[in-house]
Amino acid sequence: MNSIPANRRLWNRISRAYQQEHDPHIGAAPRLWGMYALPDAQLHAMGEVTGRRVLELGCGAGQWSRALAAEGATVVGLDLSEAQLAAAAEAMGTVRHPLVQGAAEQLPFAADSFDLVFCDFGGLSWAPPHLAVPEAARVLGPGGRLVFNVASPWFEACYDEAAARVTTTLRQDYFGLDTIAEGDGATSYQLTYGDWVRVLRGAGLVIDDLIEPRPGPGTPNGYNETDPPDWAHRWPAELLWVTHKP
Ligand SMILES: C[S@@+](CC[C@H](N)C(=O)[O-])C[C@H]1O[C@@H](n2cnc3c(N)ncnc32)[C@H](O)[C@@H]1O
């Protein structure tokens, strides 16, 4: 399915309110992952980036891209939404890097353009993974890494639409989470564990790690209410994949 037009419209519409609500949390410090803003220094997913060619897929307001550019990476931030890219451009300081409007499922880059492709609830949550993962693999050079964080199937399956919170009751079928309607035709994507493995391996990538970020019991979720509040301390809310192209 082609979710590009609807996803662009959604993010253009919500960008300002989204950044007002979430930017302070996402950008509170460099290199914070996911809904619980866990430091990469704790998760050890990203590694050294100085001197590397880096692409952020679905960079939003560019909090991650700016942090890696400041460390000396040659960063490109790609996003579908011009409103999100405008937020990224506005937030850039003296260290400037290119911003490109495009879709994770149709990357406008040649093969072997990057040493690291990554995202945090970006293009691999908002583009069909069976298209976006091969595209990421194509633009990586040999030895390049694809690192990305997405919601876990546990989290999605336990989401209670009516109450707008995550509980301890399974609500959605695990087999069938594939597309999640986000309103007005916009779509996000989710795979089973097995399908992620097959899509990654099918694109020729080697899986180095599957990190399951575990916040401390009192760590707030910046996006969703959970019941119990320490839900993600007890069950995995996110999947942080670490892979490379041989
Ligand atoms: C949740 S934000 C991720 C950015 C940042 N890490 C954050 O948490 O705000 C999702 C981003 O993905 C972008 N996006 C949606 N669909 C996309 C697609 N098909 N390709 C690239 N980016 C896309 C949206 O415009 C949005 O900026």
XYZ file of C-alpha atoms and ligand atoms in Angstrom:
273
model
C 0.000 0.000 0.000
C 1.129 3.581 -0.587
C 0.908 5.507 2.685
C 3.262 8.285 1.586
C 0.671 11.022 0.803
C -1.437 10.378 3.906
C 1.570 10.124 6.224
C 2.980 13.358 4.838
C -0.366 15.111 5.417
C -0.592 13.751 8.975
C 2.902 14.881 9.959
C 2.487 18.274 8.317
C -0.730 18.755 10.270
C 0.544 17.620 13.689
C 4.156 18.813 13.480
C 3.811 22.049 15.469
C 1.795 20.528 18.322
C 3.978 17.394 18.333
C 7.183 19.427 18.672
C 5.694 21.646 21.363
C 4.783 18.594 23.388
C 7.700 16.253 22.701
C 10.791 18.234 21.677
C 11.793 19.043 25.287
C 11.766 15.314 26.072
C 13.405 14.066 22.828
C 16.056 16.775 22.821
C 16.691 16.959 26.576
C 20.198 15.547 25.982
C 22.094 14.074 23.008
C 21.462 10.444 21.988
C 18.214 9.598 23.790
C 16.226 6.589 22.551
C 12.513 6.162 22.341
C 9.438 6.780 24.405
C 11.394 6.670 27.680
C 14.336 8.811 26.482
C 16.909 6.213 27.534
C 20.533 7.263 26.953
C 22.506 5.460 24.276
C 25.339 5.394 26.810
C 23.184 2.860 28.677
C 21.953 0.886 25.637
C 25.155 0.868 23.528
C 23.327 0.708 20.173
C 24.820 3.505 18.082
C 28.572 3.301 18.588
C 31.202 5.717 17.336
C 30.063 8.033 14.515
C 32.891 10.543 14.113
C 33.873 10.764 10.432
C 31.053 8.422 9.364
C 28.434 9.128 6.670
C 25.128 8.949 8.526
C 21.488 8.989 7.330
C 18.567 9.494 9.714
C 15.384 8.036 8.217
C 12.476 10.172 9.364
C 14.529 12.696 11.287
C 11.609 14.799 12.532
C 12.946 17.959 14.160
C 16.434 16.467 13.956
C 17.314 16.041 17.629
C 19.342 12.885 16.913
C 20.865 14.205 13.655
C 22.111 17.367 15.360
C 23.713 15.395 18.160
C 25.604 13.122 15.744
C 26.661 16.036 13.504
C 28.070 17.751 16.603
C 30.149 14.601 17.217
C 31.731 14.952 13.763
C 29.519 12.676 11.648
C 28.565 13.723 8.119
C 24.819 13.616 8.605
C 21.837 13.759 6.243
C 18.400 14.071 7.797
C 15.599 12.706 5.615
C 11.916 13.194 6.335
C 8.643 12.997 4.453
C 7.126 16.091 6.018
C 8.129 19.620 5.055
C 6.772 20.868 8.385
C 9.019 18.485 10.303
C 11.996 19.467 8.121
C 11.238 23.131 8.769
C 11.354 22.402 12.514
C 14.716 20.659 12.012
C 16.088 23.583 9.972
C 14.947 26.103 12.580
C 16.547 24.168 15.422
C 19.951 23.781 13.707
C 22.754 25.771 15.268
C 26.191 26.511 13.903
C 26.801 22.882 12.875
C 24.682 22.664 9.700
C 23.859 19.467 7.829
C 21.661 18.699 4.789
C 17.948 18.008 5.164
C 16.222 16.085 2.372
C 12.516 15.600 1.772
C 11.845 12.001 0.816
C 10.347 8.675 1.791
C 12.116 5.805 3.531
C 10.581 3.407 1.011
C 12.065 5.323 -1.997
C 15.422 6.722 -0.917
C 16.883 9.365 -3.238
C 20.491 8.200 -2.722
C 22.900 5.997 -4.664
C 24.101 2.633 -3.393
C 26.965 2.805 -0.887
C 26.234 6.387 0.213
C 26.273 5.827 4.006
C 28.142 4.030 6.794
C 25.201 4.225 9.212
C 21.456 4.433 8.615
C 19.316 4.810 11.698
C 16.022 5.980 13.116
C 14.105 6.248 16.357
C 10.381 5.706 15.667
C 11.084 7.181 12.213
C 10.997 5.718 8.719
C 10.958 2.107 9.866
C 7.814 2.757 11.896
C 6.118 4.852 9.194
C 7.061 3.093 5.939
C 6.369 -0.545 5.024
C 9.438 -2.393 6.386
C 9.525 -4.807 3.426
C 10.270 -1.733 1.260
C 12.207 0.486 3.677
C 14.647 -2.141 4.996
C 15.951 -3.128 1.511
C 16.239 0.575 0.668
C 18.309 1.180 3.820
C 20.477 -1.843 2.974
C 20.965 -0.599 -0.598
C 22.328 2.823 0.426
C 24.728 1.331 3.026
C 28.278 0.512 2.067
C 29.897 -2.806 3.018
C 30.284 -2.963 6.807
C 27.675 -0.209 7.196
C 25.135 -0.450 10.001
C 21.353 -0.167 10.182
C 20.238 0.657 13.742
C 16.608 1.428 14.539
C 14.121 1.584 17.370
C 10.437 0.707 16.987
C 7.521 -0.160 19.268
C 7.429 -3.789 20.352
C 4.578 -6.104 19.308
C 3.846 -6.516 23.055
C 3.183 -2.801 23.386
C 1.002 -2.641 20.268
C -0.961 -5.783 21.143
C -1.734 -4.424 24.631
C -2.856 -0.987 23.401
C -6.448 -0.270 24.426
C -7.845 2.041 21.727
C -10.949 2.997 23.688
C -9.044 3.987 26.828
C -6.041 5.319 24.833
C -3.561 3.520 27.057
C -1.480 0.384 27.241
C -2.663 -2.193 29.745
C -1.894 -5.809 30.674
C -4.702 -7.196 28.498
C -4.020 -8.411 24.969
C -6.315 -6.377 22.673
C -4.941 -6.711 19.136
C -4.005 -9.965 17.440
C -0.221 -10.418 17.300
C -0.630 -12.007 13.860
C -2.185 -9.070 12.060
C -0.566 -6.041 13.647
C 1.096 -5.319 10.275
C -0.557 -1.949 9.613
C -1.859 0.401 12.281
C -4.404 3.049 11.222
C -3.297 6.459 12.492
C -6.339 8.406 11.224
C -7.196 10.099 7.899
C -5.568 7.249 5.978
C -2.172 7.612 7.681
C -0.522 4.328 8.603
C 2.252 3.073 10.806
C 3.731 -0.393 10.550
C 4.571 -3.242 12.882
C 5.975 -6.698 12.247
C 6.111 -9.877 14.278
C 9.546 -10.837 15.615
C 9.810 -13.517 12.914
C 8.883 -11.113 10.132
C 11.489 -8.574 11.299
C 14.143 -11.309 11.186
C 13.043 -12.389 7.702
C 12.880 -8.813 6.330
C 16.330 -7.938 7.726
C 17.965 -11.173 6.572
C 16.133 -10.961 3.224
C 17.780 -7.561 2.649
C 21.187 -9.187 3.202
C 21.722 -7.719 6.678
C 23.310 -9.509 9.622
C 21.525 -9.102 12.962
C 24.095 -8.186 15.622
C 21.749 -7.468 18.522
C 18.144 -6.961 19.508
C 18.236 -4.592 22.462
C 15.059 -4.430 24.568
C 15.289 -1.025 26.280
C 14.193 -1.369 29.908
C 13.415 1.874 31.744
C 13.690 2.061 35.501
C 10.368 1.715 37.377
C 9.831 5.490 37.763
C 10.803 6.523 34.216
C 7.922 8.367 32.504
C 6.661 7.430 29.038
C 6.652 10.669 27.060
C 3.860 9.537 24.713
C 1.456 6.973 26.131
C -0.277 6.299 29.407
C 0.408 2.812 30.681
C -1.371 0.784 33.320
C 0.534 -0.113 35.431
C 2.815 2.970 35.236
C 5.900 0.731 35.320
C 4.602 -1.368 32.380
C 7.824 -1.023 30.369
C 9.955 -2.017 33.350
C 8.100 -5.314 33.316
C 7.552 -5.966 29.592
C 9.495 -4.782 26.532
C 7.900 -1.661 25.017
C 10.484 -1.201 22.257
C 12.771 -3.172 19.945
C 16.149 -1.629 19.167
C 17.657 -3.568 16.255
C 21.393 -3.447 15.561
C 22.396 -4.875 12.171
C 25.124 -4.549 9.575
C 25.705 -5.138 5.889
C 28.500 -7.679 5.403
C 7.993 10.037 15.601
S 8.805 10.995 14.385
C 10.466 10.396 14.487
C 11.455 11.521 14.615
C 12.042 11.659 16.007
N 12.903 10.561 16.345
C 10.916 11.778 17.000
O 10.731 10.859 17.807
O 10.203 12.786 16.946
C 8.292 10.217 12.876
C 8.838 10.939 11.658
O 8.761 10.077 10.526
C 8.427 10.870 9.410
N 7.889 9.986 8.376
C 6.630 9.496 8.262
N 6.548 8.686 7.210
C 7.783 8.667 6.636
C 8.328 8.007 5.500
N 7.597 7.189 4.744
N 9.623 8.223 5.213
C 10.382 9.051 5.967
N 9.919 9.693 7.053
C 8.640 9.497 7.380
C 7.448 11.868 9.945
O 7.306 12.996 9.116
C 8.041 12.188 11.308
O 8.894 13.302 11.240
